[in-house]
Amino acid sequence: MSALVRKDFVLMEELNKTVVQSLVSSFALDFLLFEDKKGGDVATVHNVREYHNGDSSIHLSDNIKQEYANRSDYKPVKHDANGNVVLNKNGQPVREDQYHSHSNYIERGKADKKLQQAGLLYDSYRDQTMSQQENRQLDHIIASHEVHNDPGRVLAGLNGVDLANQDTNFQSTHAYINNLKSAHTIDTFLNDIVPKTMAKKQADIQKNQQTLLSMPNETKEQRHKIRELEAKIAKEKGHVEALASLNHEEMRKADAKARSHYNQQINIEYYTSSKFIKSTGYESAKTGIKMGVRQALGLLLAEVWFELKEHVPALFKDAQDNFTLALFLDRIQSLAKDIWARIKLRFKDLIEEFKNGAMAGALSSITTTILNIFFTTQKLLGRLIRETWSSLVSAAKLLFLNPNKLPAGDLAREVTRILSTGVAVAMGVILNGHLANVMMFPFGTEIAAVLSAIATGLMTLGITYFLDHSDLMQKVWDFLNQYKSEARKTLEYFQKVNQELDRYLIELSSLEFNLSISEIRQFTDNLESFTCEYERCFVLAKEVERRGIELPFEAGNVESVRSWLKKL
């Protein structure tokens, strides 16, 4: 079976249709109905963190911003049993360090102290067992201050004190390392704080050692100062040794392990919450409706424009030749009727476009939200996803439903056409984004939209012509059309049988059976006029004899009839 080729391909007419449809849908109504935002419409853990890390261009709703602003203080004011603020001796409010007074923190500290005394306490920061004499402190691997001010934690609605004080976030280490690490992240601590601190302390040690050589030691007071300086040098050497003993790789592993568990809890809590599901469902439904309206309205406006293009020249001609109000109103009435007739013819297409657009819009919103879980999507990417889903939905519907029962080759061609058109629209969207940034002058946005629509139309037209008229592609479609399903083969078989039956019946109907309608009518009337079976048999026997019909028995002979019946 050969693939069908469009014979009615008129270049300018096709270009006009394609450009108009692209202009009114993708480049006009899109800007009216959609406001693409960096990061999408649904808040994600990744995006709220990026926003509070300084990327203020990411979209966050006012409610999400207010939630973060209303988080509690890191060290809240302490209240007594009656709810009154507790004051210190200076009259200042007393603040609670909830993170370092948590029961888990205290219990872990006691357990690590026993292990240290037994010589069994392992310090993963330095990849070594701590000695019994070392000054030990329990560190929050992910700093408690970072946990408290984590926008992702606030978005998920989890308690920061409980999150920070889990066994997976504890590590006992040298006291100086813990104090120096403080609220810094692992990267800042290892890449910035440690090198600078070691360099400064080594310089101080060298300077103090030079000072020590020149210090007099004659009096008791002088010797006391020498001992103080020696103790200071020894202390700083201990600090340098502690920092030098850090195993950067193991420390990063400990941090990665703690963060993996921490982030997993936040992600599961938020992405399975009704807060996220409701927000995603609401935004996807809203985008679906907008996309459905865009597609249907785009088709409607395109049809209106095509009809206006036919009538407007006639209106101008009438105005120039012999303008009368009655004629003008008659033209307007005729235009309205033609527009309505055209819309009625495309009503089913309008409904179909709305359904396809609604599904594509909902899926594009969900896709954008999922992508924003892992990285922040740009505005342009949001439009590209929307246009891509518009093509994918139409292609999937055609591929899986095949409403016109197309053979494999023609089906592949139509699906390829839809997907290629989607690529052309996507390229037009990218071009539009660049032109809009360049044409920063009055009506620049509108000009960019028109140019992008023309470019999209040309690309779509070129792809369509290539798929329909290229010799290479025709060979591809014809080759694919050779492969038919069993159902298709069965259908074609019965179609051929039906054609043969129709031909046979036509031939049969043209044969002459030497029958006269008047004779048949007379014979029928004779049969009906007799009520006796004997008389009817006599009429039938006479008719058989008259027509020379051979019977397997002798008419009127009862014994002959019985003998024939016995043989059956």
Coordinates of C-alpha atoms in Angstrom, one line a residue:
M1 CA 0.0 0.0 0.0
S2 CA 1.4 3.4 -0.9
A3 CA 1.4 6.3 1.5
L4 CA -1.0 9.0 0.8
V5 CA 0.4 12.2 -0.6
R6 CA -1.3 15.6 -0.3
K7 CA -2.1 16.9 -3.7
D8 CA -3.7 20.2 -2.5
F9 CA -0.5 21.6 -1.0
V10 CA -0.6 25.4 -1.8
L11 CA 2.5 27.1 -0.5
M12 CA 1.2 30.6 0.4
E13 CA -2.1 29.3 1.7
E14 CA -0.4 26.7 4.0
L15 CA 2.1 29.4 5.2
N16 CA -0.8 31.8 6.0
K17 CA -2.6 29.1 8.0
T18 CA 0.4 28.0 9.9
V19 CA 1.7 31.5 10.8
V20 CA -1.8 32.7 11.9
Q21 CA -2.3 29.6 14.1
S22 CA 1.2 30.0 15.7
L23 CA 0.7 33.7 16.2
V24 CA -2.6 33.6 17.9
S25 CA -1.9 30.5 20.1
S26 CA 1.8 30.2 21.0
F27 CA 2.9 33.8 20.8
A28 CA -0.2 35.9 21.6
L29 CA -2.6 34.0 23.9
D30 CA 0.4 32.4 25.7
F31 CA 1.5 35.8 26.9
L32 CA -2.0 36.8 27.9
L33 CA -2.9 33.6 29.7
F34 CA 0.4 32.5 31.2
E35 CA 2.9 34.2 33.4
D36 CA 6.0 31.9 33.4
K37 CA 8.0 32.1 36.5
K38 CA 11.5 31.0 37.3
G39 CA 11.1 27.9 39.5
G40 CA 7.5 27.3 38.5
D41 CA 4.4 27.9 40.5
V42 CA 4.8 25.2 43.2
A43 CA 7.3 25.7 46.0
T44 CA 10.0 22.9 46.3
V45 CA 12.6 22.3 48.9
H46 CA 15.4 23.0 46.4
N47 CA 13.9 26.3 45.3
V48 CA 13.2 27.7 48.7
R49 CA 16.8 27.0 49.7
E50 CA 18.1 28.7 46.5
Y51 CA 15.9 31.7 47.1
H52 CA 17.2 32.2 50.6
N53 CA 20.7 31.6 49.4
G54 CA 20.4 34.8 47.3
D55 CA 18.6 34.0 44.1
S56 CA 15.6 36.3 44.6
S57 CA 14.4 35.9 41.0
I58 CA 13.0 32.5 42.0
H59 CA 9.2 32.7 42.4
L60 CA 7.9 32.0 45.9
S61 CA 4.3 32.7 47.0
D62 CA 3.8 35.3 49.8
N63 CA 2.5 32.5 52.1
I64 CA 5.8 30.6 51.8
K65 CA 7.8 33.7 52.4
Q66 CA 5.7 34.5 55.5
E67 CA 6.1 31.0 56.8
Y68 CA 9.8 31.4 56.8
A69 CA 9.7 34.9 58.3
N70 CA 7.5 33.6 61.2
R71 CA 9.9 30.8 62.2
S72 CA 10.9 30.8 65.9
D73 CA 14.1 32.3 67.2
Y74 CA 17.2 30.1 67.3
K75 CA 17.4 30.8 71.0
P76 CA 13.8 31.7 72.1
V77 CA 13.0 33.8 75.2
K78 CA 12.4 31.6 78.2
H79 CA 9.0 31.7 80.0
D80 CA 8.1 30.4 83.4
A81 CA 5.1 28.1 84.2
N82 CA 2.8 31.1 84.2
G83 CA 3.9 32.2 80.8
N84 CA 5.9 35.2 82.1
V85 CA 9.3 36.1 80.6
V86 CA 12.2 35.0 82.8
L87 CA 14.7 37.7 83.4
N88 CA 18.4 37.5 84.5
K89 CA 20.0 39.6 87.3
N90 CA 20.5 42.4 84.8
G91 CA 16.9 42.5 83.9
Q92 CA 17.5 41.0 80.4
P93 CA 15.3 38.2 79.1
V94 CA 16.9 34.7 79.5
R95 CA 17.1 32.8 76.3
E96 CA 17.0 29.0 76.0
D97 CA 19.5 27.0 74.0
Q98 CA 17.0 24.2 73.1
Y99 CA 19.4 22.6 70.6
H100 CA 22.1 21.9 73.2
S101 CA 19.8 21.0 76.0
H102 CA 17.8 18.4 74.1
S103 CA 17.5 15.0 75.8
N104 CA 19.1 13.2 72.9
Y105 CA 22.1 15.6 72.9
I106 CA 22.7 15.1 76.6
E107 CA 22.3 11.3 76.5
R108 CA 24.7 11.0 73.5
G109 CA 27.3 13.1 75.4
K110 CA 27.1 10.8 78.4
A111 CA 27.4 7.7 76.2
D112 CA 30.4 9.1 74.3
K113 CA 32.1 10.1 77.6
K114 CA 32.0 6.4 78.8
L115 CA 33.4 5.2 75.4
Q116 CA 36.2 7.8 75.7
Q117 CA 37.1 6.6 79.2
A118 CA 37.2 3.1 77.9
G119 CA 39.4 4.1 75.0
L120 CA 36.7 3.1 72.4
L121 CA 35.4 6.5 71.1
Y122 CA 36.0 6.8 67.4
D123 CA 36.4 10.3 65.9
S124 CA 35.4 10.1 62.2
Y125 CA 36.5 13.7 61.6
R126 CA 40.1 12.6 62.2
D127 CA 39.6 8.9 61.4
Q128 CA 41.1 7.9 64.7
T129 CA 40.2 6.8 68.2
M130 CA 40.2 9.6 70.8
S131 CA 42.5 9.4 73.7
Q132 CA 41.3 9.5 77.2
Q133 CA 43.1 12.9 77.9
E134 CA 41.6 14.8 74.9
N135 CA 39.2 17.6 75.5
R136 CA 36.0 16.2 73.8
Q137 CA 32.9 17.9 72.6
L138 CA 29.8 16.6 70.8
D139 CA 29.3 18.3 67.5
H140 CA 26.2 18.6 65.4
I141 CA 27.5 17.5 62.0
I142 CA 24.9 19.7 60.3
A143 CA 25.1 22.7 62.5
S144 CA 22.1 23.3 64.7
H145 CA 22.0 26.9 63.5
E146 CA 21.9 25.8 59.9
V147 CA 19.1 23.3 60.6
H148 CA 17.1 26.0 62.4
N149 CA 17.4 28.4 59.5
D150 CA 17.0 25.9 56.7
P151 CA 14.1 27.0 54.5
G152 CA 13.5 23.4 53.4
R153 CA 13.0 22.4 57.0
V154 CA 10.6 25.2 57.5
L155 CA 8.7 24.4 54.3
A156 CA 8.3 20.8 55.4
G157 CA 7.0 22.0 58.8
L158 CA 9.5 19.8 60.8
N159 CA 10.8 20.6 64.3
G160 CA 14.4 21.8 63.9
V161 CA 15.4 20.8 67.5
D162 CA 14.4 17.2 66.9
L163 CA 15.9 17.0 63.4
A164 CA 19.3 18.4 64.6
N165 CA 19.5 16.1 67.6
Q166 CA 19.4 12.7 65.9
D167 CA 22.1 10.1 66.3
T168 CA 22.8 10.4 62.6
N169 CA 23.8 14.1 63.2
F170 CA 26.2 13.6 66.1
Q171 CA 29.9 13.3 66.2
S172 CA 32.3 13.6 69.1
T173 CA 35.6 15.3 68.3
H174 CA 38.3 17.5 69.6
A175 CA 36.8 20.5 71.4
Y176 CA 38.8 23.0 69.4
I177 CA 37.6 21.5 66.1
N178 CA 34.0 21.7 67.3
N179 CA 34.3 25.3 68.5
L180 CA 36.1 26.4 65.3
K181 CA 33.6 24.6 63.1
S182 CA 30.7 26.3 64.8
A183 CA 27.8 27.0 62.4
H184 CA 30.0 26.7 59.2
T185 CA 29.2 24.2 56.5
I186 CA 31.7 21.5 55.8
D187 CA 32.9 23.2 52.6
T188 CA 33.4 26.6 54.2
F189 CA 35.1 25.0 57.2
L190 CA 37.6 22.8 55.3
N191 CA 38.2 25.1 52.3
D192 CA 38.4 28.4 54.1
I193 CA 38.4 28.4 57.9
V194 CA 40.9 25.6 58.5
P195 CA 43.6 26.9 56.1
K196 CA 43.4 30.5 57.3
T197 CA 43.4 29.5 61.0
M198 CA 46.4 27.2 60.6
A199 CA 48.3 29.8 58.7
K200 CA 47.6 32.5 61.3
K201 CA 48.4 30.2 64.2
Q202 CA 51.7 29.0 62.6
A203 CA 52.7 32.7 62.1
D204 CA 51.8 33.5 65.7
I205 CA 53.8 30.5 67.0
Q206 CA 56.8 31.6 65.0
K207 CA 56.5 35.1 66.2
N208 CA 56.0 34.1 69.9
Q209 CA 59.0 31.7 69.7
Q210 CA 61.2 34.6 68.5
T211 CA 59.8 36.7 71.3
L212 CA 60.6 33.9 73.8
L213 CA 64.3 33.8 72.8
S214 CA 64.7 37.5 73.6
M215 CA 62.8 37.5 77.0
P216 CA 64.8 38.0 80.2
N217 CA 64.4 35.4 82.9
E218 CA 66.2 37.0 85.9
T219 CA 63.2 37.8 88.1
K220 CA 60.3 35.6 89.2
E221 CA 57.9 37.8 87.3
Q222 CA 59.9 37.5 84.1
R223 CA 60.1 33.7 84.4
H224 CA 56.3 33.7 85.0
K225 CA 55.7 35.6 81.8
I226 CA 58.0 33.1 80.0
R227 CA 55.9 30.2 81.3
E228 CA 52.7 31.9 80.1
L229 CA 54.1 32.5 76.6
E230 CA 55.4 28.9 76.5
A231 CA 51.9 27.7 77.5
K232 CA 50.3 29.8 74.8
I233 CA 52.7 28.4 72.2
A234 CA 52.0 24.8 73.4
K235 CA 48.3 25.5 73.2
E236 CA 48.5 26.9 69.7
K237 CA 50.6 24.0 68.6
G238 CA 48.0 21.7 70.0
H239 CA 45.3 23.5 67.9
V240 CA 47.5 23.3 64.8
E241 CA 48.0 19.5 65.4
A242 CA 44.3 19.0 65.9
L243 CA 43.5 20.8 62.6
A244 CA 46.3 19.0 60.8
S245 CA 44.9 15.7 62.0
L246 CA 41.6 16.3 60.2
N247 CA 40.8 13.7 57.5
H248 CA 39.0 15.8 55.0
E249 CA 37.7 12.9 53.0
E250 CA 36.2 11.1 56.1
M251 CA 34.8 14.4 57.4
R252 CA 33.0 15.0 54.1
K253 CA 31.7 11.4 54.1
A254 CA 30.3 12.0 57.6
D255 CA 28.7 15.2 56.5
A256 CA 27.2 13.6 53.3
K257 CA 25.8 10.7 55.3
A258 CA 24.2 13.0 57.8
R259 CA 22.8 15.3 55.1
S260 CA 21.4 12.4 53.1
H261 CA 19.4 11.2 56.1
Y262 CA 18.3 14.8 57.0
N263 CA 17.2 15.7 53.4
Q264 CA 15.4 12.3 53.0
Q265 CA 13.3 13.1 56.0
I266 CA 12.5 16.6 54.8
N267 CA 11.7 15.4 51.2
I268 CA 9.5 12.6 52.3
E269 CA 7.6 14.8 54.8
Y270 CA 7.0 17.6 52.3
Y271 CA 6.5 15.8 49.0
T272 CA 3.9 13.4 50.6
S273 CA 2.1 16.2 52.5
S274 CA -1.3 17.5 51.6
K275 CA 0.3 20.9 51.4
F276 CA 2.4 19.9 48.4
I277 CA -0.2 17.6 46.8
K278 CA -2.9 20.3 47.0
S279 CA -0.6 23.0 45.6
T280 CA 0.5 20.7 42.8
G281 CA -3.0 19.6 41.9
Y282 CA -4.4 23.2 42.0
E283 CA -1.6 24.6 39.8
S284 CA -1.8 21.7 37.3
A285 CA -5.6 22.1 37.1
K286 CA -5.3 25.8 36.6
T287 CA -2.6 25.4 33.9
G288 CA -4.6 22.7 32.2
I289 CA -7.7 24.9 32.0
K290 CA -5.6 27.8 30.7
M291 CA -3.9 25.6 28.1
G292 CA -7.2 24.2 27.0
V293 CA -8.6 27.7 26.6
R294 CA -5.5 28.8 24.7
Q295 CA -5.7 25.9 22.2
A296 CA -9.5 26.2 21.7
L297 CA -9.4 30.0 21.5
G298 CA -6.4 30.0 19.2
L299 CA -8.3 27.7 16.8
L300 CA -11.4 29.9 17.1
L301 CA -9.5 33.2 16.4
A302 CA -7.7 31.6 13.5
E303 CA -11.0 30.6 11.9
V304 CA -12.4 34.1 12.5
W305 CA -9.4 35.6 10.9
F306 CA -9.6 33.4 7.9
E307 CA -13.2 34.4 7.4
L308 CA -12.4 38.1 7.9
K309 CA -9.7 37.9 5.3
E310 CA -12.3 36.7 2.8
H311 CA -14.9 39.4 3.6
V312 CA -12.9 42.5 4.4
P313 CA -11.7 43.2 0.8
A314 CA -15.3 43.1 -0.3
L315 CA -16.3 45.6 2.4
F316 CA -13.6 48.0 1.3
K317 CA -14.6 47.6 -2.4
D318 CA -18.2 48.4 -1.5
A319 CA -17.1 51.4 0.5
Q320 CA -15.2 52.8 -2.5
D321 CA -17.7 52.0 -5.2
N322 CA -21.2 52.6 -3.9
F323 CA -21.4 52.7 -0.1
T324 CA -24.8 52.5 1.6
L325 CA -25.5 51.7 5.2
A326 CA -28.0 49.0 4.2
L327 CA -25.4 47.2 2.0
F328 CA -22.7 47.6 4.7
L329 CA -25.0 46.0 7.4
D330 CA -26.0 43.3 5.0
R331 CA -22.3 42.5 4.5
I332 CA -21.7 42.5 8.2
Q333 CA -24.6 40.1 8.7
S334 CA -23.3 37.8 6.0
L335 CA -19.9 37.9 7.6
A336 CA -21.3 37.0 11.0
K337 CA -23.3 34.1 9.5
D338 CA -20.3 32.8 7.7
I339 CA -18.1 33.0 10.8
W340 CA -20.8 31.2 12.8
A341 CA -21.1 28.5 10.1
R342 CA -17.4 28.0 10.1
I343 CA -17.2 27.7 13.9
K344 CA -20.1 25.2 13.9
L345 CA -18.2 23.1 11.4
R346 CA -15.1 23.1 13.7
F347 CA -17.0 22.7 17.0
K348 CA -15.9 19.2 17.5
D349 CA -12.3 20.3 16.8
L350 CA -12.7 23.1 19.3
I351 CA -13.7 20.6 22.0
E352 CA -10.9 18.2 21.0
E353 CA -8.4 21.0 21.1
F354 CA -9.6 22.0 24.6
K355 CA -9.3 18.5 25.9
N356 CA -5.8 18.0 24.4
G357 CA -4.7 21.4 25.7
A358 CA -6.0 20.8 29.2
M359 CA -4.2 17.4 29.4
A360 CA -1.0 18.9 28.0
G361 CA -1.2 21.9 30.4
A362 CA -1.7 19.7 33.5
L363 CA 1.1 17.4 32.5
S364 CA 3.5 20.3 31.8
S365 CA 2.8 21.8 35.2
I366 CA 3.4 18.5 36.9
T367 CA 6.6 18.0 34.9
T368 CA 7.9 21.5 35.8
T369 CA 7.2 20.8 39.4
I370 CA 9.1 17.5 39.4
L371 CA 12.1 19.1 37.6
N372 CA 12.1 21.9 40.2
I373 CA 12.6 19.2 42.9
F374 CA 16.1 18.6 41.5
F375 CA 17.0 22.0 39.9
T376 CA 15.5 25.4 39.3
T377 CA 13.8 25.7 35.9
Q378 CA 14.0 29.0 34.0
K379 CA 11.0 30.8 32.5
L380 CA 11.9 29.7 29.0
L381 CA 12.1 26.1 30.0
G382 CA 8.6 26.3 31.4
R383 CA 7.3 27.4 28.0
L384 CA 9.2 24.7 26.2
I385 CA 7.8 22.0 28.5
R386 CA 4.3 23.3 27.8
E387 CA 4.7 23.3 24.1
T388 CA 6.4 19.9 24.1
W389 CA 3.6 18.3 26.1
S390 CA 1.1 19.8 23.7
S391 CA 2.7 17.9 20.8
L392 CA 3.3 14.7 22.9
V393 CA -0.4 14.5 23.9
S394 CA -1.6 14.8 20.3
A395 CA 1.0 12.3 19.1
A396 CA 0.2 9.8 21.8
K397 CA -3.5 10.1 21.2
L398 CA -3.0 9.4 17.5
L399 CA -0.5 6.7 18.1
F400 CA -2.5 4.6 20.6
L401 CA -6.0 5.3 19.4
N402 CA -5.5 5.7 15.7
P403 CA -9.1 7.0 15.2
N404 CA -8.7 7.0 11.4
K405 CA -7.3 3.4 11.3
L406 CA -4.3 4.5 9.4
P407 CA -1.7 1.9 8.2
A408 CA 1.7 1.8 9.9
G409 CA 3.4 4.1 7.4
D410 CA 0.7 6.8 7.3
L411 CA 0.4 6.6 11.1
A412 CA 4.2 7.0 11.5
R413 CA 4.1 10.0 9.1
E414 CA 1.3 11.8 11.0
V415 CA 3.0 11.2 14.4
T416 CA 6.3 12.4 13.0
R417 CA 4.5 15.5 11.6
I418 CA 3.0 16.3 15.0
L419 CA 6.3 15.8 16.9
S420 CA 8.2 17.8 14.3
T421 CA 5.7 20.7 14.5
G422 CA 6.3 20.6 18.3
V423 CA 10.0 21.0 17.7
A424 CA 9.4 23.9 15.3
V425 CA 7.2 25.6 17.9
A426 CA 9.9 25.0 20.6
M427 CA 12.5 26.6 18.3
G428 CA 10.2 29.5 17.8
V429 CA 9.8 29.9 21.5
I430 CA 13.5 30.0 22.0
L431 CA 13.9 32.5 19.2
N432 CA 11.1 34.6 20.7
G433 CA 12.9 34.7 24.0
H434 CA 16.1 35.9 22.4
L435 CA 14.3 38.5 20.3
A436 CA 12.3 39.8 23.2
N437 CA 15.6 40.4 25.1
V438 CA 17.1 42.2 22.1
M439 CA 14.1 44.3 21.0
M440 CA 13.9 46.5 24.1
F441 CA 12.0 49.3 22.4
P442 CA 8.3 50.2 21.9
F443 CA 6.3 47.4 20.3
G444 CA 9.5 45.3 20.3
T445 CA 7.6 42.4 22.1
E446 CA 4.9 42.4 19.5
I447 CA 7.4 42.5 16.6
A448 CA 9.4 39.6 18.2
A449 CA 6.1 37.6 18.5
V450 CA 5.3 38.1 14.8
L451 CA 8.9 37.3 13.6
S452 CA 8.9 34.2 15.8
A453 CA 5.5 33.1 14.4
I454 CA 6.8 33.5 10.9
A455 CA 9.9 31.5 11.7
T456 CA 7.8 28.8 13.3
G457 CA 5.4 28.8 10.3
L458 CA 8.3 28.4 7.8
M459 CA 9.9 25.6 9.8
T460 CA 6.6 23.8 10.2
L461 CA 5.9 24.2 6.5
G462 CA 9.2 22.9 5.5
I463 CA 8.9 19.9 7.7
T464 CA 5.4 19.2 6.4
Y465 CA 6.4 19.5 2.8
F466 CA 9.4 17.2 3.3
L467 CA 7.3 14.5 5.0
D468 CA 4.6 14.6 2.4
H469 CA 6.6 15.1 -0.8
S470 CA 10.1 13.8 -0.3
D471 CA 10.9 10.7 -2.3
L472 CA 13.0 9.4 0.5
M473 CA 10.2 9.8 3.1
Q474 CA 7.7 8.3 0.6
K475 CA 9.9 5.2 0.4
V476 CA 9.9 5.0 4.2
W477 CA 6.2 5.3 4.6
D478 CA 5.6 2.7 1.8
F479 CA 8.0 0.3 3.5
L480 CA 6.2 0.7 6.8
N481 CA 2.8 0.2 5.2
Q482 CA 3.9 -3.3 4.2
Y483 CA 3.7 -4.3 7.9
K484 CA 0.2 -5.0 8.9
S485 CA -1.3 -6.4 12.1
E486 CA -3.4 -9.7 12.0
A487 CA -6.5 -7.6 12.6
R488 CA -5.6 -5.4 9.6
K489 CA -5.0 -8.4 7.4
T490 CA -8.3 -10.0 8.4
L491 CA -10.2 -6.7 7.8
E492 CA -8.6 -6.3 4.3
Y493 CA -9.5 -10.0 3.5
F494 CA -13.2 -9.5 4.4
Q495 CA -13.2 -6.2 2.5
K496 CA -12.0 -8.1 -0.6
V497 CA -14.6 -10.8 0.0
N498 CA -17.3 -8.2 0.3
Q499 CA -16.2 -6.6 -3.0
E500 CA -16.4 -10.0 -4.7
L501 CA -19.8 -10.6 -3.3
D502 CA -21.0 -7.2 -4.5
R503 CA -19.6 -7.9 -8.0
Y504 CA -21.3 -11.4 -8.1
L505 CA -24.7 -10.0 -7.1
I506 CA -24.4 -7.3 -9.7
E507 CA -23.7 -10.0 -12.4
L508 CA -26.4 -12.2 -11.0
S509 CA -29.0 -9.4 -11.2
S510 CA -28.2 -8.9 -14.9
L511 CA -29.0 -12.5 -15.8
E512 CA -32.3 -13.4 -17.6
F513 CA -34.3 -16.2 -16.0
N514 CA -37.0 -16.3 -18.8
L515 CA -39.5 -15.2 -16.2
S516 CA -42.4 -12.9 -17.0
I517 CA -43.7 -10.8 -14.1
S518 CA -47.3 -11.1 -15.5
E519 CA -47.1 -14.9 -15.8
I520 CA -45.7 -15.1 -12.2
R521 CA -48.5 -12.9 -11.0
Q522 CA -51.2 -15.1 -12.8
F523 CA -49.6 -18.3 -11.5
T524 CA -49.7 -16.9 -7.9
D525 CA -53.3 -15.8 -8.3
N526 CA -54.3 -19.3 -9.4
L527 CA -52.6 -20.9 -6.4
E528 CA -54.4 -18.5 -4.1
S529 CA -57.8 -19.1 -5.7
F530 CA -57.8 -22.8 -4.8
T531 CA -58.3 -23.9 -1.3
C532 CA -58.0 -27.7 -2.0
E533 CA -54.6 -29.2 -1.8
Y534 CA -55.4 -31.6 -4.7
E535 CA -56.4 -28.6 -7.0
R536 CA -53.1 -26.8 -6.0
C537 CA -51.1 -29.9 -6.8
F538 CA -52.8 -30.1 -10.2
V539 CA -51.9 -26.4 -10.9
L540 CA -48.3 -27.0 -9.9
A541 CA -48.0 -30.2 -12.0
K542 CA -49.3 -28.4 -15.0
E543 CA -46.8 -25.5 -14.5
V544 CA -43.9 -28.0 -14.1
E545 CA -45.0 -29.8 -17.3
R546 CA -45.4 -26.5 -19.2
R547 CA -41.9 -25.3 -18.2
G548 CA -40.3 -28.7 -18.7
I549 CA -38.8 -28.8 -15.2
E550 CA -37.3 -32.2 -14.3
L551 CA -38.4 -33.6 -11.0
P552 CA -36.8 -36.5 -9.0
F553 CA -40.2 -38.1 -8.8
E554 CA -43.3 -38.5 -11.1
A555 CA -45.8 -35.7 -10.4
G556 CA -49.2 -37.0 -9.3
N557 CA -47.8 -40.5 -8.6
V558 CA -48.0 -41.1 -4.8
E559 CA -45.9 -44.2 -4.9
S560 CA -43.2 -42.4 -6.9
V561 CA -43.1 -39.6 -4.3
R562 CA -42.9 -42.1 -1.4
S563 CA -40.1 -44.0 -3.1
W564 CA -38.1 -40.7 -3.5
L565 CA -38.7 -39.7 0.1
K566 CA -37.3 -43.0 1.3
K567 CA -34.1 -42.4 -0.6
L568 CA -33.4 -39.1 1.2

